[in-house]
């Protein structure tokens, strides 16, 4: 399982870096900005989580995540035309959804294992892990954050993290199975949202004035 | 006194969440964003303070603040029409001012008790506690921060925190009375500013070009 | 050497505060905002570095940096007309470049000495120290961050920090000389960029759409 987690983490990091770069490619960012913003997208959420948890940033212990993100950013910058093909881009979004699912559940797990602010904080920190990097990127690139995009992104992540906390609390003997189910829940909703362009229903959105 | 502090803290958290949601309600934010941004308004300042102090985030120890903020956000989202009535909204601003006063003085107190960077850092961390959550909210919602609003908000908070540090340093036997006086100073200026629409005098504002 | 470092640090802090205030003077910021944003420009990068490192913020131990930055902000606010003279402003930019050079190398040094995430993290934290304060200021003032300005600022800093990590790793007996050379590399490129208005070549910038 650790082995699988590791590989999904690797894939997710790369996907986050790629989609991060594509998200800000239209802002006239220089190559240095591409590297920084792509890396922040990939490792920023986990870094925020670790700062709030008061533990060393995860990439200070396993630097492979930084290297992979940097490599993915360079490749994306050079081969932007490839990644922006509709078919390829959609695949990237799917992998990004898988990454969000994994990062969210991993975040819950880390906070829960450390006994940090049970039971509320693990949900919060799972969501922070999954969406924090994208938020930092959007702020630094001067883009609207996902709170105003009405995409079904943070909601499935929150739902999955919440379900996983229920599993950890009430069904601790099924942690492994539960984590897989919760990841698939997040990933499934994300895939459906991308596939059928589902968005947050208008009744749940405040009126712009 | 702890009892009173606790209850003012409860009321302040709710007021911050309500005014936080109302501040971003015109941005077309979805319900999830309302929850996140309202909660960040309410607990973000204290979280920043605790991160700089290197202590666990206060809400990891007393989760009631998160729950209250969440509840207040949902109520505000549903009953927005109620809260935006001029009379009610003004009351919310008053309570928000009381909250800023309490959070500021509490922030000074926490840093002072920990002996963190005396005597300058407690003032800074008091201000961070009171205005940090609103700043995070505005950044995430893409709004101008209070530095450009010319409201008399951060200035009375800073003044009160500064006075309280003077009390802690030179009149330690009057800490309790001093904290009340400093809170009332902040609250009084805020009430006056809301009541008579007082703003930062133009001579203290840089020219826009 | 420590003596020299201390004085360059003093000068750099002042220069960062001055250029920080000038950078946001056209945003209609009030005096309080001037103080906060100037101080954040000067000490924000080191604060972010220390938070990620998990050590107390440097200004909680040596408050002189806060006082100097505050003083420099007030002077800049009052004497803005003086500092915006083209000749004086250019000098400020040069000193700011010296500050970025020093802060970057200091950041690498601190992370390296703590053995934090060698060898990648020291480069990242050196860059964070040098540009983090300016980023925070731009975010809070609602300005475009340097990633979209195409200035040769972050790139020389990164180059110098990277070179310094090479020195620390492969030529530890030349740490002192190496740090001077790396600082001069950053400073030299900055001076050239200011003097001849060099910018990031267009081929390294993503197309705005």
Coordinates of C-alpha atoms in Angstrom, one line a residue:
Chain A
X1 CA 0.0 0.0 0.0
X2 CA 2.8 2.4 0.9
X3 CA 4.3 1.5 -2.4
X4 CA 1.1 2.4 -4.3
X5 CA 0.7 5.6 -2.3
X6 CA 4.3 6.6 -3.2
X7 CA 3.6 6.1 -6.9
X8 CA 0.3 7.9 -6.9
X9 CA 2.1 10.7 -5.0
X10 CA 4.7 10.9 -7.7
X11 CA 2.1 11.0 -10.4
X12 CA 0.0 13.5 -8.5
X13 CA 3.0 15.8 -8.0
X14 CA 3.8 15.8 -11.7
X15 CA 0.1 16.3 -12.6
X16 CA -0.2 19.2 -10.2
X17 CA 2.9 20.9 -11.6
X18 CA 1.7 20.4 -15.2
X19 CA -1.9 21.7 -14.6
X20 CA -0.4 24.5 -12.4
X21 CA 1.8 25.7 -15.2
X22 CA -1.0 25.5 -17.7
X23 CA -3.3 27.4 -15.3
X24 CA -1.0 30.4 -15.3
X25 CA 0.5 30.1 -18.8
X26 CA -1.8 32.9 -20.2
X27 CA -0.5 35.4 -17.6
X28 CA 2.7 36.3 -19.3
X29 CA 4.8 34.7 -16.7
X30 CA 8.5 34.2 -17.3
X31 CA 10.3 30.8 -17.1
X32 CA 11.4 31.5 -13.5
X33 CA 7.8 32.2 -12.6
X34 CA 6.7 29.1 -14.3
X35 CA 9.1 27.0 -12.2
X36 CA 8.1 28.7 -9.0
X37 CA 4.4 28.7 -9.5
X38 CA 4.4 25.1 -10.8
X39 CA 6.4 23.9 -7.9
X40 CA 4.2 25.9 -5.5
X41 CA 1.1 24.3 -7.0
X42 CA 2.6 20.8 -6.5
X43 CA 4.1 21.2 -3.0
X44 CA 2.4 24.3 -1.6
X45 CA -0.6 22.6 -0.1
X46 CA 1.5 20.0 1.8
X47 CA 3.8 22.8 2.9
X48 CA 0.9 24.8 4.4
X49 CA -0.4 21.6 6.1
X50 CA 3.1 20.9 7.6
X51 CA 3.5 24.5 8.8
X52 CA 0.1 24.4 10.6
X53 CA 1.0 20.9 12.0
X54 CA 4.3 22.3 13.2
X55 CA 6.3 19.5 11.5
X56 CA 9.1 19.9 8.9
X57 CA 7.9 20.5 5.4
X58 CA 7.6 17.1 3.7
X59 CA 9.9 18.1 0.8
X60 CA 12.8 18.8 3.2
X61 CA 12.8 15.1 3.9
X62 CA 12.1 13.7 0.4
X63 CA 13.4 16.2 -2.1
X64 CA 12.3 14.0 -5.0
X65 CA 9.0 15.9 -5.0
X66 CA 10.8 19.2 -5.7
X67 CA 12.9 17.7 -8.5
X68 CA 9.9 16.0 -10.2
X69 CA 7.8 19.2 -10.0
X70 CA 10.7 21.3 -11.5
X71 CA 11.2 18.8 -14.3
X72 CA 7.5 18.7 -15.0
X73 CA 7.4 22.5 -15.2
X74 CA 10.2 22.7 -17.7
X75 CA 8.7 20.0 -19.9
X76 CA 5.3 21.8 -19.7
X77 CA 6.9 25.2 -20.6
X78 CA 8.7 23.7 -23.6
X79 CA 5.9 21.5 -24.8
X80 CA 2.9 23.7 -23.9
X81 CA 1.4 23.1 -27.3
X82 CA 1.3 19.4 -26.6
X83 CA -0.4 19.7 -23.2
X84 CA -3.0 22.2 -24.3
X85 CA -4.4 19.8 -26.9
X86 CA -8.0 19.2 -25.6
X87 CA -7.6 15.4 -25.3
X88 CA -4.3 15.6 -23.5
X89 CA -5.4 18.4 -21.3
X90 CA -8.5 16.5 -20.2
X91 CA -6.2 13.5 -19.2
X92 CA -4.1 16.0 -17.2
X93 CA -7.3 17.1 -15.4
X94 CA -8.2 13.5 -14.6
X95 CA -4.7 12.9 -13.1
X96 CA -4.9 16.2 -11.3
X97 CA -8.2 14.9 -9.8
X98 CA -6.5 11.7 -8.7
X99 CA -3.8 13.8 -7.2
X100 CA -6.3 16.0 -5.3
X101 CA -7.9 12.8 -4.0
X102 CA -4.6 11.3 -2.8
X103 CA -3.3 14.5 -1.3
X104 CA -6.5 15.1 0.6
X105 CA -6.6 11.7 2.1
X106 CA -2.9 11.8 2.9
X107 CA -3.4 15.1 4.6
X108 CA -6.2 13.7 6.8
X109 CA -4.0 10.7 7.6
X110 CA -1.0 12.8 8.6
X111 CA -3.0 15.1 10.9
X112 CA -4.9 12.1 12.4
X113 CA -1.7 10.1 13.0
X114 CA -0.3 13.2 14.9
X115 CA -3.5 13.5 16.9
X116 CA -3.8 17.1 15.8
X117 CA -7.1 18.7 16.7
X118 CA -9.3 15.6 16.3
X119 CA -11.7 15.3 14.8
X120 CA -12.1 18.7 13.0
X121 CA -8.6 19.6 12.1
X122 CA -7.8 16.6 10.0
X123 CA -10.6 17.4 7.6
X124 CA -9.4 21.0 7.4
X125 CA -5.8 19.9 6.8
X126 CA -6.8 17.4 4.2
X127 CA -8.6 20.1 2.2
X128 CA -5.6 22.4 2.7
X129 CA -3.2 19.8 1.4
X130 CA -5.3 19.2 -1.7
X131 CA -6.2 22.8 -2.6
X132 CA -3.6 25.0 -0.8
X133 CA -1.0 24.8 -3.6
X134 CA -3.5 25.9 -6.2
X135 CA -4.7 28.8 -4.0
X136 CA -1.2 30.0 -3.5
X137 CA -0.5 29.8 -7.2
X138 CA -3.6 31.8 -8.1
X139 CA -2.9 34.5 -5.5
X140 CA 0.7 34.9 -6.8
X141 CA -0.4 34.9 -10.4
X142 CA -3.3 37.4 -9.7
X143 CA -6.0 35.0 -10.8
X144 CA -9.4 34.4 -9.3
X145 CA -9.2 31.6 -6.8
X146 CA -11.3 28.5 -7.0
X147 CA -13.9 29.9 -4.6
X148 CA -15.1 32.1 -7.4
X149 CA -14.8 29.5 -10.2
X150 CA -17.8 27.3 -9.2
X151 CA -15.9 24.2 -10.2
X152 CA -16.7 21.0 -8.3
X153 CA -13.2 20.7 -6.9
X154 CA -13.0 21.6 -3.2
X155 CA -16.4 20.2 -2.4
X156 CA -15.7 16.6 -3.4
X157 CA -12.3 16.9 -1.7
X158 CA -14.0 18.1 1.5
X159 CA -16.6 15.3 1.3
X160 CA -14.0 12.6 0.9
X161 CA -11.9 14.0 3.7
X162 CA -14.9 14.1 5.9
X163 CA -15.9 10.6 5.1
X164 CA -12.4 9.4 5.8
X165 CA -12.4 11.0 9.2
X166 CA -15.7 9.1 9.9
X167 CA -13.9 5.9 8.9
X168 CA -10.9 6.6 11.0
X169 CA -13.1 7.3 14.0
X170 CA -15.8 4.7 13.7
X171 CA -14.3 1.9 11.6
X172 CA -10.6 2.0 12.5
X173 CA -10.2 -1.6 11.4
X174 CA -11.1 -0.6 7.8
X175 CA -8.7 2.3 7.4
X176 CA -7.0 0.9 4.3
X177 CA -10.3 0.0 2.5
X178 CA -11.8 3.3 3.7
X179 CA -9.0 5.4 2.4
X180 CA -9.4 3.8 -1.0
X181 CA -13.1 4.3 -1.0
X182 CA -12.8 7.9 0.0
X183 CA -10.1 8.6 -2.7
X184 CA -12.3 7.0 -5.3
X185 CA -15.3 9.1 -4.1
X186 CA -13.3 12.3 -4.6
X187 CA -11.8 11.1 -7.9
X188 CA -15.1 9.8 -9.2
X189 CA -16.9 13.1 -8.6
X190 CA -14.0 15.0 -10.1
X191 CA -14.1 12.8 -13.2
X192 CA -17.8 13.3 -13.5
X193 CA -17.5 17.0 -13.1
X194 CA -14.8 17.2 -15.8
X195 CA -16.6 14.8 -18.1
X196 CA -20.0 16.4 -18.0
X197 CA -18.9 19.9 -17.0
X198 CA -20.8 19.8 -13.7
X199 CA -20.6 22.9 -11.6
X200 CA -21.8 24.1 -8.2
X201 CA -25.6 24.7 -8.6
X202 CA -26.5 28.4 -8.9
X203 CA -28.6 28.2 -5.7
X204 CA -25.4 27.7 -3.7
X205 CA -23.7 30.7 -5.2
X206 CA -24.0 34.3 -3.8
X207 CA -25.2 36.9 -6.1
X208 CA -22.6 39.2 -7.7
X209 CA -23.6 42.8 -7.4
Chain B
X1 CA -12.6 37.4 33.8
X2 CA -11.6 34.2 31.9
X3 CA -15.3 33.5 31.8
X4 CA -16.0 36.9 30.3
X5 CA -13.1 36.6 27.9
X6 CA -14.5 33.3 26.7
X7 CA -17.9 34.7 26.0
X8 CA -16.6 37.7 24.2
X9 CA -14.4 35.4 22.2
X10 CA -17.4 33.3 21.2
X11 CA -19.4 36.4 20.2
X12 CA -16.4 37.8 18.4
X13 CA -15.9 34.6 16.4
X14 CA -19.5 34.6 15.3
X15 CA -19.4 38.3 14.4
X16 CA -16.2 37.9 12.4
X17 CA -17.7 35.0 10.5
X18 CA -20.9 36.9 9.8
X19 CA -19.1 40.1 8.6
X20 CA -16.6 38.0 6.8
X21 CA -19.3 36.3 4.7
X22 CA -21.1 39.6 4.1
X23 CA -17.8 41.2 2.9
X24 CA -17.4 38.6 0.1
X25 CA -21.1 37.9 -0.6
X26 CA -21.0 40.2 -3.7
X27 CA -18.1 38.2 -5.3
X28 CA -20.2 35.3 -6.6
X29 CA -18.7 32.8 -4.1
X30 CA -20.2 29.4 -3.8
X31 CA -21.4 28.0 -0.5
X32 CA -18.1 26.1 0.0
X33 CA -16.2 29.4 -0.5
X34 CA -18.6 31.1 2.0
X35 CA -17.7 28.5 4.6
X36 CA -14.0 28.6 4.0
X37 CA -13.7 32.4 3.7
X38 CA -16.0 33.0 6.7
X39 CA -14.1 30.5 8.9
X40 CA -10.8 32.0 7.7
X41 CA -12.0 35.5 8.6
X42 CA -12.9 34.2 12.1
X43 CA -9.8 32.1 12.9
X44 CA -7.2 33.1 10.3
X45 CA -5.7 35.9 12.4
X46 CA -5.2 33.7 15.5
X47 CA -3.8 31.0 13.2
X48 CA -1.2 33.3 11.7
X49 CA -0.3 34.5 15.2
X50 CA 0.2 30.9 16.4
X51 CA 2.3 30.0 13.4
X52 CA 4.6 32.9 14.0
X53 CA 4.7 32.1 17.7
X54 CA 5.5 28.5 16.9
X55 CA 2.6 27.1 19.0
X56 CA -0.3 24.8 18.0
X57 CA -3.1 26.7 16.2
X58 CA -5.6 27.6 19.0
X59 CA -8.5 25.9 17.2
X60 CA -6.7 22.6 17.3
X61 CA -7.2 22.7 21.1
X62 CA -10.7 24.3 21.2
X63 CA -12.6 23.2 18.2
X64 CA -15.7 25.1 19.3
X65 CA -14.4 28.2 17.4
X66 CA -14.4 26.3 14.1
X67 CA -17.9 24.9 14.7
X68 CA -19.3 28.3 15.7
X69 CA -17.8 30.0 12.7
X70 CA -19.1 27.3 10.4
X71 CA -22.6 27.6 11.8
X72 CA -22.5 31.4 11.6
X73 CA -21.5 31.1 7.9
X74 CA -24.4 28.8 7.0
X75 CA -26.9 31.1 8.8
X76 CA -25.5 34.2 7.1
X77 CA -25.6 32.5 3.7
X78 CA -29.2 31.4 4.2
X79 CA -30.4 34.7 5.9
X80 CA -28.2 37.1 3.9
X81 CA -31.3 39.4 3.4
X82 CA -31.7 39.7 7.2
X83 CA -28.1 40.6 7.9
X84 CA -27.8 43.2 5.1
X85 CA -30.6 45.3 6.6
X86 CA -28.8 48.6 7.4
X87 CA -29.7 48.4 11.1
X88 CA -28.7 44.8 11.6
X89 CA -25.5 45.2 9.6
X90 CA -24.5 48.2 11.7
X91 CA -24.9 46.0 14.8
X92 CA -22.8 43.4 13.2
X93 CA -20.1 46.0 12.6
X94 CA -20.2 47.0 16.2
X95 CA -19.8 43.4 17.4
X96 CA -17.1 42.9 14.9
X97 CA -15.3 46.0 16.4
X98 CA -15.7 44.4 19.8
X99 CA -14.2 41.2 18.4
X100 CA -11.2 43.1 16.9
X101 CA -10.7 44.7 20.3
X102 CA -10.7 41.4 22.1
X103 CA -8.7 39.5 19.5
X104 CA -6.0 42.2 19.5
X105 CA -5.6 42.3 23.3
X106 CA -5.7 38.5 23.5
X107 CA -3.0 38.4 20.8
X108 CA -0.8 40.8 22.8
X109 CA -1.4 38.7 25.9
X110 CA -0.5 35.4 24.3
X111 CA 2.8 36.7 22.9
X112 CA 3.7 38.6 26.1
X113 CA 3.0 35.5 28.2
X114 CA 5.3 33.5 26.0
X115 CA 7.9 36.2 26.2
X116 CA 8.1 36.3 22.4
X117 CA 10.2 39.2 21.1
X118 CA 9.4 41.7 23.9
X119 CA 8.4 44.4 23.6
X120 CA 7.8 44.9 19.9
X121 CA 6.5 41.5 18.7
X122 CA 3.4 41.4 21.0
X123 CA 2.1 44.6 19.4
X124 CA 2.7 43.1 15.9
X125 CA 1.0 39.8 16.9
X126 CA -1.9 41.6 18.5
X127 CA -2.5 43.4 15.2
X128 CA -2.0 40.2 13.3
X129 CA -4.6 38.4 15.4
X130 CA -7.2 41.2 14.9
X131 CA -6.8 41.9 11.2
X132 CA -5.0 38.8 9.8
X133 CA -8.2 36.8 9.1
X134 CA -9.8 39.7 7.2
X135 CA -6.6 40.1 5.1
X136 CA -6.5 36.4 4.2
X137 CA -10.1 36.6 3.2
X138 CA -9.7 39.6 1.0
X139 CA -6.6 38.1 -0.7
X140 CA -8.5 34.9 -1.4
X141 CA -11.6 36.7 -2.6
X142 CA -9.6 39.1 -4.8
X143 CA -10.7 42.2 -2.9
X144 CA -8.8 45.3 -1.9
X145 CA -7.3 44.8 1.5
X146 CA -8.0 47.3 4.3
X147 CA -4.7 49.1 3.6
X148 CA -6.5 50.7 0.7
X149 CA -9.9 51.2 2.3
X150 CA -8.9 54.1 4.6
X151 CA -11.2 52.7 7.3
X152 CA -10.3 53.4 10.9
X153 CA -9.8 49.8 11.7
X154 CA -6.2 48.7 12.0
X155 CA -5.1 52.0 13.5
X156 CA -7.3 51.8 16.7
X157 CA -6.3 48.1 17.0
X158 CA -2.6 49.1 16.8
X159 CA -3.1 51.9 19.3
X160 CA -4.9 49.7 21.8
X161 CA -2.3 46.9 21.5
X162 CA 0.5 49.4 21.9
X163 CA -1.1 50.9 25.0
X164 CA -1.6 47.4 26.4
X165 CA 2.1 46.6 26.0
X166 CA 2.8 49.8 27.9
X167 CA 0.5 48.6 30.7
X168 CA 2.1 45.1 30.7
X169 CA 5.5 46.7 30.9
X170 CA 5.1 49.6 33.3
X171 CA 2.0 48.8 35.3
X172 CA 2.0 45.0 35.5
X173 CA -0.2 45.2 38.7
X174 CA -3.0 46.7 36.6
X175 CA -3.0 44.1 33.8
X176 CA -6.7 43.3 34.2
X177 CA -7.9 46.9 34.3
X178 CA -5.5 47.9 31.6
X179 CA -6.7 45.2 29.2
X180 CA -10.3 46.4 29.7
X181 CA -9.3 50.0 29.1
X182 CA -7.3 49.1 26.0
X183 CA -10.2 47.0 24.6
X184 CA -12.6 49.8 25.3
X185 CA -10.3 52.2 23.5
X186 CA -10.2 50.1 20.4
X187 CA -13.9 49.4 20.6
X188 CA -14.8 53.1 21.3
X189 CA -12.8 54.4 18.3
X190 CA -14.4 51.7 16.1
X191 CA -17.9 52.6 17.2
X192 CA -17.2 56.3 16.6
X193 CA -15.7 55.5 13.2
X194 CA -18.8 53.4 12.2
X195 CA -21.3 55.8 13.8
X196 CA -19.9 59.0 12.2
X197 CA -18.2 57.3 9.2
X198 CA -14.8 58.6 10.3
X199 CA -11.9 57.7 8.0
X200 CA -8.1 58.1 7.8
X201 CA -7.4 61.8 7.1
X202 CA -6.4 62.4 3.5
X203 CA -3.0 63.8 4.6
X204 CA -2.1 60.4 5.8
X205 CA -2.9 58.7 2.5
X206 CA -0.5 58.4 -0.4
X207 CA -1.6 59.9 -3.7
X208 CA -2.9 57.4 -6.3
X209 CA -1.3 58.0 -9.7
Chain C
X1 CA 32.9 39.3 8.5
X2 CA 29.9 39.1 10.9
X3 CA 30.4 42.8 11.5
X4 CA 30.2 43.5 7.8
X5 CA 27.2 41.2 7.4
X6 CA 25.4 43.0 10.2
X7 CA 25.9 46.4 8.6
X8 CA 25.0 45.2 5.1
X9 CA 21.9 43.7 6.8
X10 CA 21.0 47.0 8.4
X11 CA 21.5 48.8 5.1
X12 CA 19.5 46.2 3.2
X13 CA 16.6 46.3 5.7
X14 CA 16.4 50.1 5.3
X15 CA 16.6 49.8 1.5
X16 CA 13.9 47.2 1.3
X17 CA 11.6 49.3 3.5
X18 CA 12.2 52.4 1.3
X19 CA 11.7 50.6 -2.0
X20 CA 8.8 48.7 -0.5
X21 CA 7.0 51.9 0.4
X22 CA 7.8 53.5 -3.0
X23 CA 6.5 50.4 -4.8
X24 CA 3.0 50.8 -3.2
X25 CA 2.9 54.6 -2.9
X26 CA 0.7 54.9 -5.9
X27 CA -2.0 52.6 -4.5
X28 CA -3.6 55.2 -2.2
X29 CA -2.4 53.4 0.9
X30 CA -2.8 55.2 4.3
X31 CA 0.2 55.8 6.6
X32 CA -0.7 52.7 8.6
X33 CA -0.6 50.6 5.4
X34 CA 2.7 52.3 4.5
X35 CA 4.2 51.1 7.8
X36 CA 2.8 47.6 7.6
X37 CA 3.7 47.0 3.9
X38 CA 7.1 48.6 4.2
X39 CA 8.0 46.5 7.2
X40 CA 6.6 43.4 5.5
X41 CA 8.8 44.1 2.5
X42 CA 11.8 44.3 4.8
X43 CA 11.2 41.4 7.1
X44 CA 8.6 39.3 5.4
X45 CA 11.0 37.1 3.4
X46 CA 13.1 36.2 6.5
X47 CA 9.9 35.5 8.4
X48 CA 8.6 33.1 5.8
X49 CA 12.0 31.4 5.8
X50 CA 12.0 31.0 9.6
X51 CA 8.4 29.7 9.6
X52 CA 9.4 27.0 7.0
X53 CA 12.5 26.3 9.0
X54 CA 10.5 26.0 12.2
X55 CA 12.7 28.5 14.1
X56 CA 11.7 31.7 15.8
X57 CA 11.2 34.7 13.5
X58 CA 14.6 36.5 13.4
X59 CA 13.1 39.8 14.4
X60 CA 11.8 38.3 17.7
X61 CA 15.4 38.0 18.7
X62 CA 16.8 41.2 17.1
X63 CA 14.1 43.8 17.1
X64 CA 16.4 46.5 15.6
X65 CA 15.3 45.3 12.2
X66 CA 11.6 46.2 12.9
X67 CA 12.6 49.6 14.3
X68 CA 14.8 50.4 11.4
X69 CA 12.2 49.4 8.9
X70 CA 9.5 51.4 10.7
X71 CA 11.8 54.5 10.8
X72 CA 12.6 54.1 7.1
X73 CA 8.9 53.8 6.2
X74 CA 8.0 57.0 8.1
X75 CA 10.9 58.9 6.4
X76 CA 9.9 57.6 3.0
X77 CA 6.3 58.6 3.5
X78 CA 7.2 62.1 4.6
X79 CA 10.0 62.6 2.0
X80 CA 8.5 60.7 -0.9
X81 CA 9.3 63.5 -3.2
X82 CA 13.0 63.2 -2.4
X83 CA 13.1 59.4 -2.9
X84 CA 11.3 59.5 -6.2
X85 CA 13.9 61.7 -7.8
X86 CA 15.3 59.5 -10.7
X87 CA 18.9 59.7 -9.4
X88 CA 18.0 58.9 -5.8
X89 CA 15.5 56.2 -6.8
X90 CA 18.1 54.5 -8.9
X91 CA 20.5 54.5 -5.9
X92 CA 17.8 52.9 -3.8
X93 CA 17.3 50.2 -6.4
X94 CA 21.1 49.5 -6.3
X95 CA 21.0 49.2 -2.5
X96 CA 17.9 47.1 -2.7
X97 CA 19.8 44.8 -5.1
X98 CA 22.6 44.6 -2.5
X99 CA 20.0 43.7 0.1
X100 CA 18.5 41.0 -2.1
X101 CA 22.0 39.6 -2.6
X102 CA 22.7 39.6 1.1
X103 CA 19.4 38.3 2.2
X104 CA 19.5 35.5 -0.4
X105 CA 23.0 34.3 0.7
X106 CA 22.0 34.7 4.4
X107 CA 18.9 32.5 3.8
X108 CA 21.0 29.8 2.2
X109 CA 23.4 29.9 5.0
X110 CA 20.8 29.6 7.7
X111 CA 19.1 26.6 6.1
X112 CA 22.4 25.0 5.4
X113 CA 23.7 25.5 8.9
X114 CA 20.5 23.9 10.2
X115 CA 20.9 21.0 7.8
X116 CA 17.4 21.6 6.5
X117 CA 16.6 19.6 3.4
X118 CA 20.1 19.6 1.9
X119 CA 20.9 20.4 -0.8
X120 CA 17.6 21.6 -2.4
X121 CA 15.9 23.4 0.4
X122 CA 18.7 26.0 1.1
X123 CA 18.4 27.3 -2.5
X124 CA 14.6 27.6 -2.1
X125 CA 14.9 29.3 1.3
X126 CA 17.5 31.7 0.1
X127 CA 15.2 32.8 -2.7
X128 CA 12.3 33.0 -0.3
X129 CA 14.3 35.2 2.0
X130 CA 15.2 37.6 -0.8
X131 CA 11.9 37.9 -2.6
X132 CA 9.3 36.7 -0.1
X133 CA 8.8 40.1 1.5
X134 CA 8.2 41.8 -1.8
X135 CA 5.7 39.1 -2.8
X136 CA 3.7 39.5 0.4
X137 CA 3.7 43.3 -0.1
X138 CA 2.5 43.0 -3.7
X139 CA -0.3 40.5 -2.7
X140 CA -1.5 42.7 0.1
X141 CA -1.4 45.8 -2.1
X142 CA -3.1 44.1 -5.0
X143 CA -0.2 44.6 -7.4
X144 CA 1.2 42.2 -10.0
X145 CA 3.9 40.1 -8.4
X146 CA 7.4 40.0 -9.9
X147 CA 6.6 36.8 -11.7
X148 CA 4.7 38.9 -14.2
X149 CA 7.0 41.9 -14.3
X150 CA 9.8 40.2 -16.3
X151 CA 12.4 42.0 -14.3
X152 CA 15.8 40.3 -13.8
X153 CA 15.4 40.0 -10.1
X154 CA 14.5 36.5 -8.9
X155 CA 16.7 34.9 -11.5
X156 CA 20.0 36.4 -10.4
X157 CA 19.0 35.7 -6.8
X158 CA 18.3 32.0 -7.6
X159 CA 21.6 31.7 -9.6
X160 CA 23.6 33.2 -6.7
X161 CA 21.9 30.9 -4.1
X162 CA 22.5 27.9 -6.3
X163 CA 26.2 28.8 -6.8
X164 CA 26.6 29.3 -3.1
X165 CA 25.1 25.8 -2.4
X166 CA 27.7 24.4 -4.8
X167 CA 30.4 26.2 -2.8
X168 CA 29.1 25.0 0.5
X169 CA 28.9 21.4 -0.8
X170 CA 32.1 21.1 -2.8
X171 CA 34.4 23.8 -1.5
X172 CA 33.5 24.1 2.2
X173 CA 37.0 25.6 2.9
X174 CA 36.1 28.6 0.7
X175 CA 32.7 29.5 2.3
X176 CA 33.7 33.0 3.1
X177 CA 35.1 33.8 -0.3
X178 CA 32.3 31.9 -2.0
X179 CA 29.6 33.9 -0.2
X180 CA 31.2 37.2 -1.3
X181 CA 31.5 36.0 -4.9
X182 CA 27.9 34.8 -4.9
X183 CA 26.7 38.0 -3.4
X184 CA 28.6 40.0 -6.0
X185 CA 27.2 37.8 -8.7
X186 CA 23.7 38.6 -7.7
X187 CA 24.4 42.3 -7.1
X188 CA 26.4 42.6 -10.4
X189 CA 23.5 41.2 -12.5
X190 CA 21.0 43.4 -10.6
X191 CA 23.1 46.5 -11.2
X192 CA 23.5 45.6 -14.9
X193 CA 19.7 45.0 -15.2
X194 CA 18.9 48.4 -13.6
X195 CA 21.6 50.2 -15.5
X196 CA 20.7 48.9 -18.9
X197 CA 17.1 48.0 -18.2
X198 CA 17.8 44.3 -19.0
X199 CA 14.7 42.1 -18.8
X200 CA 13.9 38.4 -19.1
X201 CA 14.1 37.6 -22.8
X202 CA 10.8 37.2 -24.5
X203 CA 11.4 33.6 -25.5
X204 CA 11.3 32.7 -21.8
X205 CA 7.9 34.3 -21.2
X206 CA 4.6 32.6 -21.7
X207 CA 2.2 34.3 -24.2
X208 CA -0.6 36.2 -22.7
X209 CA -3.9 35.3 -24.3

